[in-house]
CSV table of C-alpha atoms in Angstrom, one decimal:
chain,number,residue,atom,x,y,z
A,1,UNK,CA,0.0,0.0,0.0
A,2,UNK,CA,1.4,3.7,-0.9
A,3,UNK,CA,1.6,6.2,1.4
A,4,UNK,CA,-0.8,8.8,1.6
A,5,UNK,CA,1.0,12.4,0.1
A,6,UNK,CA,0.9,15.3,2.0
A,7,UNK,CA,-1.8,17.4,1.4
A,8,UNK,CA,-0.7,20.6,-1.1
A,9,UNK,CA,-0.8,23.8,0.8
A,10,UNK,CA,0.2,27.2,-0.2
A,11,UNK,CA,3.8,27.0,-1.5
A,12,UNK,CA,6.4,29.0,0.5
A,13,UNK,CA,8.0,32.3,-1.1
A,14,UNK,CA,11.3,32.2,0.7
A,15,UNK,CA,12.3,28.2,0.8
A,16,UNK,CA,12.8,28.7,4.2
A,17,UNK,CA,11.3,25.7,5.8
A,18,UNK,CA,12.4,26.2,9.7
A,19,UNK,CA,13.4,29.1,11.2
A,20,UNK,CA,16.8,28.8,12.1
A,21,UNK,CA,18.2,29.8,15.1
A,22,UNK,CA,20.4,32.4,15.6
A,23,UNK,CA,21.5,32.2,19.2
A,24,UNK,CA,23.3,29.6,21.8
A,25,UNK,CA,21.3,28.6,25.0
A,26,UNK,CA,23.8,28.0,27.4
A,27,UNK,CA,21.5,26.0,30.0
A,28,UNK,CA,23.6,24.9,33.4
A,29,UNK,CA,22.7,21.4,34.4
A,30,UNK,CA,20.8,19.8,37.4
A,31,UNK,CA,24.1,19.0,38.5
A,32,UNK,CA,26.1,21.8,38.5
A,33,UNK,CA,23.4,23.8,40.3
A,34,UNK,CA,23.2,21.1,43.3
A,35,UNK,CA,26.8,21.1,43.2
A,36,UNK,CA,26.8,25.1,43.2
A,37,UNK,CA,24.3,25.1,46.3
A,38,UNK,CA,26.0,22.1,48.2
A,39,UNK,CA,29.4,24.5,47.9
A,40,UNK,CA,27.2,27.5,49.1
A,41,UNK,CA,25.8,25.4,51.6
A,42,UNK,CA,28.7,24.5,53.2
A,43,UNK,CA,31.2,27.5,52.6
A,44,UNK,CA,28.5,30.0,53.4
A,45,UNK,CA,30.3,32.4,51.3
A,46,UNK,CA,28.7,33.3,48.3
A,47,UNK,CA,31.8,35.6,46.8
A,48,UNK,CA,34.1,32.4,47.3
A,49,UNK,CA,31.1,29.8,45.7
A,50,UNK,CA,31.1,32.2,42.6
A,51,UNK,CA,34.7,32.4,42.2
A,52,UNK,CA,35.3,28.5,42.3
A,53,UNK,CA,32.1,27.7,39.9
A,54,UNK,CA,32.3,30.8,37.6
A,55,UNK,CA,35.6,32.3,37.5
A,56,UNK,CA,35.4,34.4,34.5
A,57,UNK,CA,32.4,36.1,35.3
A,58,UNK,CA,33.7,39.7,36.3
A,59,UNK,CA,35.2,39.8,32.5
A,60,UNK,CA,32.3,38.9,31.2
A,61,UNK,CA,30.4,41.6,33.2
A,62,UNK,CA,32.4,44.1,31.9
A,63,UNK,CA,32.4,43.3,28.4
A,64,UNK,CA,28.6,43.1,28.7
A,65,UNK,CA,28.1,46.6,30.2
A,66,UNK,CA,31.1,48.2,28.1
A,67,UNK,CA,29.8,47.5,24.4
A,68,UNK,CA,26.1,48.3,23.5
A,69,UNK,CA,25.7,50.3,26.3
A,70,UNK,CA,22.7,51.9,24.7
A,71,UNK,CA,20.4,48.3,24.5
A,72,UNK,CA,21.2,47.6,28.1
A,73,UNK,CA,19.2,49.6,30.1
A,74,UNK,CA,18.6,48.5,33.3
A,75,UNK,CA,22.6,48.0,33.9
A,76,UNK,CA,23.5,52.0,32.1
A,77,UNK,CA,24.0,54.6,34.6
A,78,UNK,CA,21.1,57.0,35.2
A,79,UNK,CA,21.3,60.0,32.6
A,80,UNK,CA,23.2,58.0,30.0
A,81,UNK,CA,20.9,58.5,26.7
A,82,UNK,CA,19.5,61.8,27.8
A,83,UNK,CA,19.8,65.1,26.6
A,84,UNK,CA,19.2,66.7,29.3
A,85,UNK,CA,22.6,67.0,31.7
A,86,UNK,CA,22.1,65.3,35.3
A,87,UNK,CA,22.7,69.2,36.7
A,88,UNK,CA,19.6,70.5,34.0
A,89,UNK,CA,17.7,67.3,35.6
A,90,UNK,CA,18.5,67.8,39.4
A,91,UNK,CA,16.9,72.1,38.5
A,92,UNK,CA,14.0,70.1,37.3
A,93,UNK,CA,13.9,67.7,40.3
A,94,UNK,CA,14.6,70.8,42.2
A,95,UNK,CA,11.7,72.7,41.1
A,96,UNK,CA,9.2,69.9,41.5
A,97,UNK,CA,10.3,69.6,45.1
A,98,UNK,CA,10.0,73.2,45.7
A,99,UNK,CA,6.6,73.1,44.6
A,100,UNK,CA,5.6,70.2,46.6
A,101,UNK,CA,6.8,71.4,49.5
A,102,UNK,CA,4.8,74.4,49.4
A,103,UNK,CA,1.4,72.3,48.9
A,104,UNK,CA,1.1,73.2,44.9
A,105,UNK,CA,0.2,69.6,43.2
A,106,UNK,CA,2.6,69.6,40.0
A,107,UNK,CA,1.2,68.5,36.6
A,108,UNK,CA,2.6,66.6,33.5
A,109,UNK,CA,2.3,70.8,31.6
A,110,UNK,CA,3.9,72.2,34.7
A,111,UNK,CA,6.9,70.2,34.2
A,112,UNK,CA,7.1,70.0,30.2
A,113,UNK,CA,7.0,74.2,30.2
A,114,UNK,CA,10.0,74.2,33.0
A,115,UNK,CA,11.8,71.4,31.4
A,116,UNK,CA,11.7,73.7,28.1
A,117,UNK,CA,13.0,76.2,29.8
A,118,UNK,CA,15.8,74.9,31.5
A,119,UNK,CA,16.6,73.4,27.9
A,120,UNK,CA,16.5,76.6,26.1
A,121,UNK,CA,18.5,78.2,28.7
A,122,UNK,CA,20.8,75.7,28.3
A,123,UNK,CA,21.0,76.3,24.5
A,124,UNK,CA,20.3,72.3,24.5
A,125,UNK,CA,18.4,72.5,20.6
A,126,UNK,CA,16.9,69.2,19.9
A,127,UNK,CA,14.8,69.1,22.9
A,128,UNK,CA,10.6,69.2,23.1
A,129,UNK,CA,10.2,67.7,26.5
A,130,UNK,CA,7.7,65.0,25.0
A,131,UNK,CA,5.4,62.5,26.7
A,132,UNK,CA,7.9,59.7,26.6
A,133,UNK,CA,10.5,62.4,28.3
A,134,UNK,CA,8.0,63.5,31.0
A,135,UNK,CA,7.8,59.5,31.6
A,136,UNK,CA,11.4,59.1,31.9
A,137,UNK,CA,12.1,61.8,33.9
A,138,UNK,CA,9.3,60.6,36.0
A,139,UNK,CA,10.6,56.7,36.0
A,140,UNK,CA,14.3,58.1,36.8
A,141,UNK,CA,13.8,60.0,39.5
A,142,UNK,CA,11.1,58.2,41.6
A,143,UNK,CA,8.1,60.6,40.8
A,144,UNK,CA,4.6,60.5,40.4
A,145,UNK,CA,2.2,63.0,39.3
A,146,UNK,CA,0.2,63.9,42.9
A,147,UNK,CA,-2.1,66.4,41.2
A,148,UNK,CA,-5.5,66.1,41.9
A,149,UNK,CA,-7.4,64.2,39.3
A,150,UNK,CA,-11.0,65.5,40.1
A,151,UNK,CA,-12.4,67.8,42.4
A,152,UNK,CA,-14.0,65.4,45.0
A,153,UNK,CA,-10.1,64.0,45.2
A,154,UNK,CA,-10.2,65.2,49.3
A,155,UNK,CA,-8.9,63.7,52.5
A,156,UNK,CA,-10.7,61.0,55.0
A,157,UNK,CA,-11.1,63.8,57.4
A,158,UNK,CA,-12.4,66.3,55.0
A,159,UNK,CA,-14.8,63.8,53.9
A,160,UNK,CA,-16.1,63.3,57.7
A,161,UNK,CA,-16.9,66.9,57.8
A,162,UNK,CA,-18.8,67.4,54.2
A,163,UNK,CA,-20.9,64.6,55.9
A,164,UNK,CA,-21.7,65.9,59.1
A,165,UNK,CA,-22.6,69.4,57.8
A,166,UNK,CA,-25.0,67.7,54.9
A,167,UNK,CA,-26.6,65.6,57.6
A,168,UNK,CA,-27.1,69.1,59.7
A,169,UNK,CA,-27.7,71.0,56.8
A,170,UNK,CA,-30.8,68.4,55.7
A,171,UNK,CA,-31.8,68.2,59.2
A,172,UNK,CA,-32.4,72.3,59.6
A,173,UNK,CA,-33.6,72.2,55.9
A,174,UNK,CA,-36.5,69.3,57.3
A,175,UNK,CA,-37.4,71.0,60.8
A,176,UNK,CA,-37.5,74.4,58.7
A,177,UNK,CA,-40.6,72.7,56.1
A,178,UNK,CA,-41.9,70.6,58.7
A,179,UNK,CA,-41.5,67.5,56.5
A,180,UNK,CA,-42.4,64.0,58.1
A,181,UNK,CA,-41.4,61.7,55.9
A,182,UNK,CA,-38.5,61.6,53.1
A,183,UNK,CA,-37.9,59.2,50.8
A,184,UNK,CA,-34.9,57.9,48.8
A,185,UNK,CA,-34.1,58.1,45.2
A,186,UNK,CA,-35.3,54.2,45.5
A,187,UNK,CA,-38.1,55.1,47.2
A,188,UNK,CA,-36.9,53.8,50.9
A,189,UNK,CA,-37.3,55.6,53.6
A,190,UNK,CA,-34.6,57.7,55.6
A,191,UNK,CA,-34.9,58.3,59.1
A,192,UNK,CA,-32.9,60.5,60.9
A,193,UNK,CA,-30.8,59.0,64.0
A,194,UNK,CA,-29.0,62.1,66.1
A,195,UNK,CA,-26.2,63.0,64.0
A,196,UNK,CA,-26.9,60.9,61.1
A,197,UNK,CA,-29.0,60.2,58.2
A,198,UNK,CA,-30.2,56.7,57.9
């Protein structure tokens, strides 16, 4: 009996059957890892267990951070691909600090029109402060954008005493019409309690 031929599909372009891989996965084995923690185990020195397993490791550090510095970025020092200088930054930093400290919530425009600012001063050209900057600057310095979102953005305690003063507000508003009986939007009915509004 013949065997049944592979059913015709769309014919590829390239020739390319696999993909073919372009990288080496250097994958320690189960070994080497029990061996590694044994070592760790009983040295209890993790400097000396790293030396004696990997001892070329520094070098290849180096290498690593020295060339392409640019696609490595959580090993690059802070400020490396920016235009700004870290002094231009820290007036920024400085001035969103000031700000803050005197109780004015800093926005995203705040801190574009002062970063253009410090740029032009500078005479640094290229610069537009963009979105993506404003998130940078943001990421590299530990920031956040604390101004208020909405108006009824208020404090716990603030929030206490809207509610007191509506509940005595409603009250004197009641008394004053002589109402008896108030119903909700859901047509329940509210009684009032001392201070508050049930």
């Amino acid at each position: 009996m013949a065997t049944k031929a592979s059913p015709q599909g769309r014919p590829r372009l390239d020739g390319v059957v696999l993909h073919i891989q372009q990288y080496n996965v250097n994958a320690e084995t189960v070994d080497k890892k029990l061996n590694v923690l044994d070592v760790l185990e009983k040295t209890k020195d993790m400097r000396a267990t790293i030396l004696r397993f990997y001892p070329n490791i520094s070098e290849k550090l180096r290498a690593a951070t020295q060339a392409n510095k640019g696609g490595h970025r959580e090993i690059r020092d802070k400020g490396t691909a920016t235009l700004l200088s870290n002094e231009l930054e820290n007036e920024n930093v400085r001035f969103v600090n000031e700000l803050r400290k005197g109780g004015v919530p800093v926005s995203t425009a705040m801190l574009t029109i002062q970063a253009k600012k410090v740029a032009a001063e500078a005479a640094v050209s290229p610069f537009s402060a963009s979105r993506c900057w404003v998130n940078g600057f943001m990421a590299r310095h530990r920031m956040s954008v604390r101004a208020p979102t909405r108006e009824g953005q208020q404090s716990p305690a603030d929030l206490d005493n809207i509610a007191t003063g509506l509940a005595a507000h409603v009250e004197e508003f009641v008394r004053h019409l002589g109402i008896n009986r108030i119903y909700n939007a859901d047509q329940t009915g509210i009684s009032s309690n001392g201070q508050r509004i049930v």
